[in-house]
XYZ file of C-alpha atoms in Angstrom:
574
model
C 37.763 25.813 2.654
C 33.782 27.024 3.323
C 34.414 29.455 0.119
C 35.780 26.820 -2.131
C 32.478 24.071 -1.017
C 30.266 26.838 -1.515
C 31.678 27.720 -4.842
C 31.463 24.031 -5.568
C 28.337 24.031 -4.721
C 27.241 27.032 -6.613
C 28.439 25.053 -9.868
C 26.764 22.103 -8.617
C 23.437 23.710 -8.903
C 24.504 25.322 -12.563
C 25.453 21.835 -14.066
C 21.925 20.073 -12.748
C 19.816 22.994 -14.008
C 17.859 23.902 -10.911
C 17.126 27.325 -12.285
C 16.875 29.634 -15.064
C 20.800 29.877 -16.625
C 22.507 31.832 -18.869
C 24.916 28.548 -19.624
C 23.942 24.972 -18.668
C 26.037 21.944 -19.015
C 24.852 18.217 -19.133
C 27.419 15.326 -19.307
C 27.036 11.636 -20.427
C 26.984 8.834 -17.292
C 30.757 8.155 -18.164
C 31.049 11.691 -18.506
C 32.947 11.133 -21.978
C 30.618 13.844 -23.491
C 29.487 17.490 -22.502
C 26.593 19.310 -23.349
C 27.183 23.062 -23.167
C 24.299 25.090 -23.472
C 23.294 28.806 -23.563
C 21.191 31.060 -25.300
C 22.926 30.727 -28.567
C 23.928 27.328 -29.507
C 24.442 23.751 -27.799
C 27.998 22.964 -27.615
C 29.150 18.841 -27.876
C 32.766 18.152 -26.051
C 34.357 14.805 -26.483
C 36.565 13.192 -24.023
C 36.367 17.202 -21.795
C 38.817 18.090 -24.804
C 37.450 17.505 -28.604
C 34.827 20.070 -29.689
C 32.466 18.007 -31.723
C 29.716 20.124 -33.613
C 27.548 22.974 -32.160
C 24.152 23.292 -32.942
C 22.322 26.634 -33.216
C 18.441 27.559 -33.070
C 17.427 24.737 -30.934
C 18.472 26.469 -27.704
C 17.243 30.521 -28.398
C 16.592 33.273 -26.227
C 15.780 32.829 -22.391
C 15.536 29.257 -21.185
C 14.749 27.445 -18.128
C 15.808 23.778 -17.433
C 14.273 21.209 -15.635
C 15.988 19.094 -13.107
C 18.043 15.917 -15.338
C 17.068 12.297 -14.769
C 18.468 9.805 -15.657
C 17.089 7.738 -18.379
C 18.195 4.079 -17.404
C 15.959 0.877 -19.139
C 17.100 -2.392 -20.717
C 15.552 -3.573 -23.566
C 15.655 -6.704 -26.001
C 16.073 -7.353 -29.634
C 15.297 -9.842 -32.139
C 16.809 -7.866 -34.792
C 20.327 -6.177 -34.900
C 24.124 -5.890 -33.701
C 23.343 -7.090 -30.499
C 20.548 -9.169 -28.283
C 20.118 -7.250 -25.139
C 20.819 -3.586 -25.114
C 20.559 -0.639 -22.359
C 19.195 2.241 -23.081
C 21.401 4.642 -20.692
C 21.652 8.553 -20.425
C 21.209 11.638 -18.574
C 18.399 13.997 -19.679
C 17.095 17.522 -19.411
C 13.981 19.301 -20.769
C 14.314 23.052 -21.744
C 12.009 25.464 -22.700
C 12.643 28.675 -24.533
C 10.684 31.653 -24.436
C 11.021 34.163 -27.454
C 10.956 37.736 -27.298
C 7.124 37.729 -29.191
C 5.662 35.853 -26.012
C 6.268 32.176 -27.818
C 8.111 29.200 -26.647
C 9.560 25.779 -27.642
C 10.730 22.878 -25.941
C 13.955 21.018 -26.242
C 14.490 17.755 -25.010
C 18.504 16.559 -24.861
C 20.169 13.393 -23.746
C 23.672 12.693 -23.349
C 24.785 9.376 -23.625
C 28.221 7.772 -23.115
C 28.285 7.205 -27.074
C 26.851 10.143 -28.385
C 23.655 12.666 -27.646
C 20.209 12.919 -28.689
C 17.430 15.574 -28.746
C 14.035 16.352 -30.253
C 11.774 19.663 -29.851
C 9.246 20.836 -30.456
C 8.347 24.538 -32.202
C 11.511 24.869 -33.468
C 11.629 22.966 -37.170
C 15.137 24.123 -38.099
C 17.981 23.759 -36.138
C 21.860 24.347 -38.223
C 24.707 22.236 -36.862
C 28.232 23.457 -37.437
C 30.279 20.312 -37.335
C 33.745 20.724 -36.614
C 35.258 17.734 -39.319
C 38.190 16.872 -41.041
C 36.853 14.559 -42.928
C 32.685 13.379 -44.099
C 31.088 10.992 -45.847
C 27.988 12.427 -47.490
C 25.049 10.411 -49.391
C 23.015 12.851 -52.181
C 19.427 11.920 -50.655
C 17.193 10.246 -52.835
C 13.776 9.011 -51.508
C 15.400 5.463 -51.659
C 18.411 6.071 -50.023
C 20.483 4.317 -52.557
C 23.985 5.956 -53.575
C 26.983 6.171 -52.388
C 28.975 7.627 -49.508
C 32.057 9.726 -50.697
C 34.279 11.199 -48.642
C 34.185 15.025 -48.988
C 32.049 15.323 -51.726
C 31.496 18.476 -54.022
C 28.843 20.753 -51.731
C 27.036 23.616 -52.418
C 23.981 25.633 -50.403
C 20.989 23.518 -50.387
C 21.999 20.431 -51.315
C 20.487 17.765 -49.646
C 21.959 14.217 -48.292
C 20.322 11.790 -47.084
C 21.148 10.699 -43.193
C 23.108 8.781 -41.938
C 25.827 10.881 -42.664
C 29.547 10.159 -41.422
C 32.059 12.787 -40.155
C 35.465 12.468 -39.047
C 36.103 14.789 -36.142
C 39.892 14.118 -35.160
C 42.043 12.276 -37.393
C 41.149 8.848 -36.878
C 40.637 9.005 -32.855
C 36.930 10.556 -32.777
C 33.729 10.280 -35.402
C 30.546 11.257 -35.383
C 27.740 9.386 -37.033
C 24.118 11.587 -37.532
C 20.704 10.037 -38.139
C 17.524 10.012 -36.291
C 15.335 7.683 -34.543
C 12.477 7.243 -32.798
C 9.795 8.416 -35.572
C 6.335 8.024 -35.130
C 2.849 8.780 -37.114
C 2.235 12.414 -37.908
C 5.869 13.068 -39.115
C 8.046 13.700 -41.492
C 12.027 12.802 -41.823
C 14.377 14.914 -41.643
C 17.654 15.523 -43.870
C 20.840 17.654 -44.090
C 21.495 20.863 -46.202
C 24.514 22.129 -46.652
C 24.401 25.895 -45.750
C 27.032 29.008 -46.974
C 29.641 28.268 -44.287
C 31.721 25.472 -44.686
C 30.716 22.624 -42.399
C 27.372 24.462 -41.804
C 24.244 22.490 -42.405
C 20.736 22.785 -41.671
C 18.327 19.730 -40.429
C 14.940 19.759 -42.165
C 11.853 18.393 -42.298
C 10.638 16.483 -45.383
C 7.622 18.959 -45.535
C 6.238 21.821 -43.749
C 3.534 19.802 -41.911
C 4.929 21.319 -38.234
C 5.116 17.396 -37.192
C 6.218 16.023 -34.303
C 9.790 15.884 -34.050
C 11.522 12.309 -33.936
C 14.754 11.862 -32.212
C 18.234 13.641 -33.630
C 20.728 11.598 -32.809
C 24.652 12.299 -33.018
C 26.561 8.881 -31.984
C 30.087 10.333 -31.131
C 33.284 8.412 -30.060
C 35.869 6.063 -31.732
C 34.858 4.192 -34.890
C 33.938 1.156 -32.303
C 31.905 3.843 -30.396
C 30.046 4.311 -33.658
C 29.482 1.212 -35.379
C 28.757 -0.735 -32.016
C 26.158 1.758 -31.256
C 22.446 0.893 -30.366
C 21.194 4.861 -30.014
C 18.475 4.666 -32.763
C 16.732 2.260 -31.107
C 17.536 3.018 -27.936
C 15.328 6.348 -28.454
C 12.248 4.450 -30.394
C 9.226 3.481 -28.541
C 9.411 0.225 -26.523
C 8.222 -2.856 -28.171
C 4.528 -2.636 -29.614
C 3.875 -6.258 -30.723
C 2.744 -8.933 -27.251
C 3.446 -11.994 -28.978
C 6.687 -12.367 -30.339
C 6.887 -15.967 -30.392
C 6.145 -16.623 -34.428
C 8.796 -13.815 -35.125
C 11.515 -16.160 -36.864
C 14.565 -14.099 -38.308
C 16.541 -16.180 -40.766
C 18.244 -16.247 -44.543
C 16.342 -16.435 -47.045
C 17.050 -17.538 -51.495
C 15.681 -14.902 -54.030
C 15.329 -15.246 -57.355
C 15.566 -11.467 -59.014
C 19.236 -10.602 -59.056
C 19.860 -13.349 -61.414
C 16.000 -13.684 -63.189
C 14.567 -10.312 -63.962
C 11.168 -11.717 -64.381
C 11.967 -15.173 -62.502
C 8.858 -14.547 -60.250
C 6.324 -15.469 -63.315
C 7.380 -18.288 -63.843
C 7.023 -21.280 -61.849
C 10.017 -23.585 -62.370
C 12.543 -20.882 -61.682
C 10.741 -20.240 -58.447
C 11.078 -24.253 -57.544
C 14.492 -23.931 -58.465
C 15.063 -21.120 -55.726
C 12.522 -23.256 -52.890
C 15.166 -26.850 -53.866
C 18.142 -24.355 -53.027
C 16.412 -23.005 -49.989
C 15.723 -26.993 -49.067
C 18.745 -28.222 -50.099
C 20.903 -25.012 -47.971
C 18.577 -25.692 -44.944
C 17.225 -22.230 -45.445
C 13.719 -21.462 -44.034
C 12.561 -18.945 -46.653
C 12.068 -17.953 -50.184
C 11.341 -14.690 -51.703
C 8.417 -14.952 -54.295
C 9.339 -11.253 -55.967
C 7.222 -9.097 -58.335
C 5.446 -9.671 -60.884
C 3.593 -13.553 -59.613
C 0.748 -12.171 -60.418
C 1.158 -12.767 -64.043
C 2.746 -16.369 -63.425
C 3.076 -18.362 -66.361
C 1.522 -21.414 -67.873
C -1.337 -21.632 -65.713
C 0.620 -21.616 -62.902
C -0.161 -19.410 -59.420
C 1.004 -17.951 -56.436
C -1.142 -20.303 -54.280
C 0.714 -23.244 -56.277
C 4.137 -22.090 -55.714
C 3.533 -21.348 -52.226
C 1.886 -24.922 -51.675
C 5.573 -25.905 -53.490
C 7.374 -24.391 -50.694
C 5.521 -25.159 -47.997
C 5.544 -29.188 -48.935
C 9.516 -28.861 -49.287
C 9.590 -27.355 -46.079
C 10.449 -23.714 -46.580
C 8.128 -20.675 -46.141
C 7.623 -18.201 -48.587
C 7.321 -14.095 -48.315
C 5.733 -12.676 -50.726
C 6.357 -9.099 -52.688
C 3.989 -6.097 -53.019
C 4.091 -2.628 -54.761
C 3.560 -0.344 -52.095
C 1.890 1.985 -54.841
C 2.752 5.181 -53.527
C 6.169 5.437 -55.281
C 6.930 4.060 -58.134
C 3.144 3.032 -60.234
C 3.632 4.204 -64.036
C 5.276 1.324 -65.520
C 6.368 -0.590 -62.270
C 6.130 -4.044 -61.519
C 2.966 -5.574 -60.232
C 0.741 -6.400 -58.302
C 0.024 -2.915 -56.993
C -3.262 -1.350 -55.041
C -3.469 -3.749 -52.756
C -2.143 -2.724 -49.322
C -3.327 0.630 -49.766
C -6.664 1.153 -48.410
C -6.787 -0.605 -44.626
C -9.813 -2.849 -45.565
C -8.237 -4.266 -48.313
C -4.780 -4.531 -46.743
C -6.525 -6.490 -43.821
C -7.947 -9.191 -46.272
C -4.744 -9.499 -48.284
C -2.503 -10.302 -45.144
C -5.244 -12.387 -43.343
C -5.529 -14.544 -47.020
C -1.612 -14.906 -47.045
C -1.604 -15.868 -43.029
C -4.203 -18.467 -44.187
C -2.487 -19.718 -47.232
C 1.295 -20.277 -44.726
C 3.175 -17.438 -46.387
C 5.548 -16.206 -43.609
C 5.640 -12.218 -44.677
C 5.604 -9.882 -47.239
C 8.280 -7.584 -48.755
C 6.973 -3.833 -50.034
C 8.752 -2.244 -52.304
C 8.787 1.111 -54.247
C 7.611 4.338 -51.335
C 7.319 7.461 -51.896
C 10.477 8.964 -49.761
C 10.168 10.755 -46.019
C 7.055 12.550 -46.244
C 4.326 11.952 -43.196
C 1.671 9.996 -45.143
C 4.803 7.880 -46.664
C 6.311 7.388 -42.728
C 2.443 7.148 -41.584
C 1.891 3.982 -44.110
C 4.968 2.408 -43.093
C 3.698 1.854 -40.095
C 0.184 1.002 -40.789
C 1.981 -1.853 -42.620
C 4.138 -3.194 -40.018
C 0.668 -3.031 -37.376
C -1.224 -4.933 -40.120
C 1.175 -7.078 -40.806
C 1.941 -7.985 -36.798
C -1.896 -8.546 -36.510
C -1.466 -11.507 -38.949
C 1.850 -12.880 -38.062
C 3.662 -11.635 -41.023
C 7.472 -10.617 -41.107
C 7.784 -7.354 -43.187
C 11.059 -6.494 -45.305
C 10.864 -2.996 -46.738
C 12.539 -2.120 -50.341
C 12.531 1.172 -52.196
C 12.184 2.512 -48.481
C 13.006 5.256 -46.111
C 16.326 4.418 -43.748
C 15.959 2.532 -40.468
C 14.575 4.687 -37.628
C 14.376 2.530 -34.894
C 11.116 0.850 -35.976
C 12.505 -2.675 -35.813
C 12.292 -2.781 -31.755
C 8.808 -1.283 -31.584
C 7.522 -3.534 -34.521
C 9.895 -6.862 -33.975
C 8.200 -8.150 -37.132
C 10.385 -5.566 -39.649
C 13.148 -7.669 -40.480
C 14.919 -5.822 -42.764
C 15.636 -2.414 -45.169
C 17.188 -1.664 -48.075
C 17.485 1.547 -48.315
C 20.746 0.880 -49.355
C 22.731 0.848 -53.006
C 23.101 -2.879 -52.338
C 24.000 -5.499 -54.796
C 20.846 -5.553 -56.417
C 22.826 -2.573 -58.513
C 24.694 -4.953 -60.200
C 21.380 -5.784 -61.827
C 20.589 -2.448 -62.970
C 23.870 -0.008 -64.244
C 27.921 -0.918 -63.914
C 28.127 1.305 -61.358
C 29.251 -0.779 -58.708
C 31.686 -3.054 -60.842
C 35.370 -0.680 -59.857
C 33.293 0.945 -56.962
C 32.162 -2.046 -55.316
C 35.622 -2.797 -52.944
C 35.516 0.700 -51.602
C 31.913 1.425 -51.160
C 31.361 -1.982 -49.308
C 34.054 -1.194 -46.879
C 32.146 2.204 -46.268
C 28.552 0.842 -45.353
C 29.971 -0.921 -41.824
C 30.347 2.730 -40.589
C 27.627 4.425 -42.288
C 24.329 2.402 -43.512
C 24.976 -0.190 -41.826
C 25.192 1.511 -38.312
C 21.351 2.828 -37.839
C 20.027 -0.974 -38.737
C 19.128 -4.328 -40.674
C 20.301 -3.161 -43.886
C 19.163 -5.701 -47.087
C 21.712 -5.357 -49.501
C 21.678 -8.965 -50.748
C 25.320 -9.658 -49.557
C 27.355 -12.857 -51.301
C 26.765 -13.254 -55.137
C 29.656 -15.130 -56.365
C 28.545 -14.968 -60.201
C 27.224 -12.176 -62.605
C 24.103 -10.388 -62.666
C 23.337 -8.294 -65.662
C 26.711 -6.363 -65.116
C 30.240 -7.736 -63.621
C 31.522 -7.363 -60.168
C 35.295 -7.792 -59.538
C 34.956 -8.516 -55.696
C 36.604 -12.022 -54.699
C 34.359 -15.097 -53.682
C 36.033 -14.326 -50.002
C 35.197 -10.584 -49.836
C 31.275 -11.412 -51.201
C 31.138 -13.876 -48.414
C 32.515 -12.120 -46.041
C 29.848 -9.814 -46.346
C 27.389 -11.954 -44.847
C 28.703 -11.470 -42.024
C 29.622 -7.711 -41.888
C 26.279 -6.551 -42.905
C 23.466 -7.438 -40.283
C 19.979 -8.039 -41.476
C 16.833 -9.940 -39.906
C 16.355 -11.668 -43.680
C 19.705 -12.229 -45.239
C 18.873 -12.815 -48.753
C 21.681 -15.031 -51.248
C 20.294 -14.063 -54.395
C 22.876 -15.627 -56.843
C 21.921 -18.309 -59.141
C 21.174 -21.650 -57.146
C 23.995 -23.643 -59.305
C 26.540 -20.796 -57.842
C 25.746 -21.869 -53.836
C 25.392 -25.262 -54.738
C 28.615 -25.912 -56.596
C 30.634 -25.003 -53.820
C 33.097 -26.746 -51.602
C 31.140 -28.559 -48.928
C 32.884 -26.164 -46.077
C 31.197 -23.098 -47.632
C 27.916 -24.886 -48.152
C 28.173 -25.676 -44.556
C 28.826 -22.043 -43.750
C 25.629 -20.834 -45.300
C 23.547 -23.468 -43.993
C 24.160 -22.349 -40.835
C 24.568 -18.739 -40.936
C 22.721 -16.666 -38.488
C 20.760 -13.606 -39.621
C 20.239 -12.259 -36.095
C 23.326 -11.726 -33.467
C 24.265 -11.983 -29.707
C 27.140 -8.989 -29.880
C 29.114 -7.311 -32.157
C 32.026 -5.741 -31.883
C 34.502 -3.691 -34.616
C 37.770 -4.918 -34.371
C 39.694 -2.528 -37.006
C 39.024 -0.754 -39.972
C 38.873 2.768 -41.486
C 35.782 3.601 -44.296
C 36.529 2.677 -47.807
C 39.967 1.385 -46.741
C 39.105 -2.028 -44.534
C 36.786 -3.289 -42.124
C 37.094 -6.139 -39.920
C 34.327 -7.058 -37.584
C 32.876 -9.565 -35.190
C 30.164 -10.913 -34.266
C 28.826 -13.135 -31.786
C 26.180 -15.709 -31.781
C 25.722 -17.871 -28.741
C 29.200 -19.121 -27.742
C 30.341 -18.387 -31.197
C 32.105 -15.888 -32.592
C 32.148 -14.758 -36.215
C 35.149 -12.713 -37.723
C 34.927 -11.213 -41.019
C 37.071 -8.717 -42.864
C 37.309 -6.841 -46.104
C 39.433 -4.994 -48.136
C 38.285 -1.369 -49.902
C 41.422 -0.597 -51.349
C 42.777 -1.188 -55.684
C 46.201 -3.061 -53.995
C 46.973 -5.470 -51.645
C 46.681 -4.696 -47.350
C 48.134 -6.124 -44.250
C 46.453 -6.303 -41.198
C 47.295 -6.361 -37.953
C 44.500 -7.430 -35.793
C 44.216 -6.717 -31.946
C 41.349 -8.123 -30.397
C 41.493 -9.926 -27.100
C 38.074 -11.600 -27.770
C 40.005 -13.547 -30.329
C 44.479 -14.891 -28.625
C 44.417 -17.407 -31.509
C 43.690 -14.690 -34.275
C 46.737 -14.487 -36.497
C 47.490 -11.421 -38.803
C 46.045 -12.101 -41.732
C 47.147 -10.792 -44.862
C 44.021 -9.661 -46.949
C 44.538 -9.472 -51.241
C 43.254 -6.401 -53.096
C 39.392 -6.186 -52.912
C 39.827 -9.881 -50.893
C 37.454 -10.869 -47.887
C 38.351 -13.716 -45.299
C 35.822 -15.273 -42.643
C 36.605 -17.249 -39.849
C 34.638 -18.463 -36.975
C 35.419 -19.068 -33.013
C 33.822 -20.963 -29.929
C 35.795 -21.668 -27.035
C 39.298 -19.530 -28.344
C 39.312 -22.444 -31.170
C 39.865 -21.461 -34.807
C 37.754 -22.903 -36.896
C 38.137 -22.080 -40.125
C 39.209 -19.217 -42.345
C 38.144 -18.327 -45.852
C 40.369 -16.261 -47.658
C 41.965 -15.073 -51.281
């Protein structure tokens, strides 16, 4: 009995890294996840059974480990899947010393729904992801394309995070991004390597920054898409007053008028929707610089404001996309004249300011992002970024970010058919990819035509409001489209929250279906979708929901249905 406790006790001291190791293991509060590390590679277990990735060059050569905490805080949003979140995991500092007298350190934390870890010193680090399945975005510096499964790969090609991998056969994913990024880096990406399954995880440039947070969020597809791990690694809340911060949806006028933003009666025809809806903004877009027949900003804002809806306001960010782009541009870019722009636009009532067109993941692009979101907090201004670099966690240590695109949203529809037979498919992938990591603008619910077709029912575009989460929910259909509808739907929209309480998946698989909830107060909101060219039945399990029926959703179809109190309230469905 003494041998066995002292052997016990022997490992004891091995799994809390009191000493130098040659293997070191770290495991989640739950203890659903492992962290297995030695001088070669860091080793992720799932569940004491799945082998989820390794990851190579981070750990090298001799290391010594620090004694784990435990990282335990609570934090609140005003943004996002869910109101109050924990940030909750075990945590242990290495450092490695190489054999020509350097050294790195690694910071790792396992949590119960996945891991993250930074360094610093060691730029590249490969991960070897043990997948049956992925769902890969080609990175472009707007982050807008789709997410194939298994797409064509060859060494060196880049994709853009987050990127989606299915470990077991629909038991156990794994979802990578990163979080937590601060001035004086760059992003980081994927590259596929030689070996199949190989990649490497690089900066955008070869500035040696700072490293930002890796984050793997491992588990069931719940696990995943219920996750809070990006922001749970970002900085704590930057901003004192929060009290002007005022989420909500919002009527834009460019998906169906180009060029609506110059002129001044198409804008009042977007604020008398907004009124009329009992929305509380409008999106002035590009270009009201060169507003027609005499006609100004100042006078469509003063429009707005007298029908009582607030306007936001959009800016080239002039760093991206200049040649030949929309105006007004040069204005945000030096900080004196940035200061006097947003403290004229505080003084005129304008409630924020969308930026548009940046120049991808390098550190003076990720540096002016948040310049932006400091200036703009200074002058109570809410800040929606387009043309932009993915969520990184930025919206809980600048509450006044309400929103990203960074998404190939239905603002497509305006520009090539691409999305008209892909549309189904790649909106049922988003819920477990893009729409994980945060508020993700893709200007959800456009029952008509922009400059190309979409095939989606009225039920799947609504339901879509619902399934994709974002501090400024644009409708950007024409206003006759919103306004022509049954009174029930009108009602809908009117009150639709931007912001939620909970959510929670309650079935789905990408590109095939996804069916979510989400809560808001005592209310619950259900919405579903179907990805697939033929008709699905689901069967839906949820015990949030006993008087939830099975629901049989039509090809590319959409239902929504709301709950408070276990009572059905309504469901709208092809």
């Amino acid at each position: 009995m003494r041998r066995l406790l002292f052997a016990a006790f022997c490992c004891m001291l091995c799994t809390i890294g009191m000493r130098s190791s040659e293997t070191f293991t770290l495991q989640s509060p739950n203890k659903s996840l492992t962290v297995v590390i030695d001088g070669e590679s860091v080793r992720v277990v799932y569940d004491g059974a799945v082998s989820v990735m390794e990851l190579r060059d981070l750990v090298t050569g001799s290391f010594k480990s620090g004694k784990p905490r435990a990282v335990r805080t609570r934090y609140d949003m005003l943004t996002g899947k869910r109101s109050h979140c924990e940030n909750r995991a075990n945590e242990v500092t290495l450092v490695c010393r190489h054999g020509d007298g350097g050294k790195h350190t690694v910071v790792i934390r396992a949590y119960d729904d996945g891991i993250a870890f930074r360094t610093s010193g060691a730029d590249v680090t490969k991960v070897k992801v043990n997948c049956v399945n992925k769902w890969l975005m080609r990175y472009n510096d707007a982050y807008e394309d789709f997410f194939p499964i298994n797409p064509e790969e060859s060494a060196g090609r880049r994709w853009g995070f987050p990127s989606l991998f299915e470990i077991k056969d629909r038991q156990v994913f794994m979802l990578m991004s990163e979080g937590g990024i601060e001035k004086g880096s760059s992003g980081c990406s994927l590259y596929s390597e030689d070996e199949k399954n190989l990649f490497s995880i690089r900066h955008d440039a070869d500035e040696n920054p700072m490293s930002a947070w890796r984050v793997a969020m491992i588990g069931t597809l719940s696990d995943v898409v219920e996750s809070t791990l990006i922001t749970d690694v970002s900085p704590s809340c930057r901003v004192k007053d929060t009290s002007w911060i005022k989420p909500g949806v919002v009527s834009w006028v460019y998906w169906a008028y180009n060029h609506g933003s110059n002129d001044y009666n198409i804008i009042k025809m977007y604020v008398d929707m907004a009124r009329d809806l009992r929305l509380p903004y409008v999106l002035i877009d590009a270009e009201w610089d060169q507003m027609k027949d005499g006609k100004t900003m100042e006078d469509a804002v003063r429009y707005a404001l007298s029908q009582g809806v607030r306007p936001l306001i959009w800016y080239n960010s002039s760093v991206g996309w200049v040649n030949g782009a929309p105006t007004p541009k040069y204005r945000l870019n030096k900080p004196e004249d940035r200061e006097k722009e947003f403290a004229y636009l505080d003084s005129l009532g304008v409630a924020g300011v969308k930026v548009d067109f940046f120049a991808g993941d390098i550190q003076s692009t990720i540096d002016y992002h948040i310049d932006l979101m400091e200036c703009a907090a200074r002058h109570h201004l809410l800040i929606n970024f387009h043309g932009a670099t993915i969520p990184r966690g930025w919206q809980r240590t600048y509450p006044n970010l309400m929103t990203t695109e960074a998404v190939y949203g239905a603002e497509w529809y305006n520009n090539l058919p691409v999305l008209t037979k892909k549309a189904a498919c790649h909106n049922a992938t988003l819920p477990f990819t893009r729409g994980v990591i945060g508020s993700m603008d893709y200007t959800p619910c456009t029952f008509t035509d922009s400059q190309h077709p979409h095939i989606t029912t009225d039920g799947h575009e609504l339901a879509l409001t619902v399934l994709y989460e974002s501090g400024l929910l644009h409708l950007a259909d024409r206003p006759s489209s919103y306004l022509s509808q049954p009174q029930h739907i009108k009602d809908f929209l009117s009150t639709l929250p931007s912001t939620w309480d909970d959510t929670r998946l309650v079935s789905g698989y990408p590109g095939e279906s996804v069916v979510m909830a989400r809560r808001k107060g005592d209310t619950w909101y259900v919405a579903g979708i179907n990805g697939k060219d033929e008709p699905q039945e689901l069967t839906l399990k949820c015990d949030l929901f006993p008087t939830l029926q099975p629901v049989g959703v039509k090809a590319r179809g959409g239902f929504v249905a709301t709950f408070s109190d276990n009572v059905f309230r309504f469901v709208i469905q092809d």
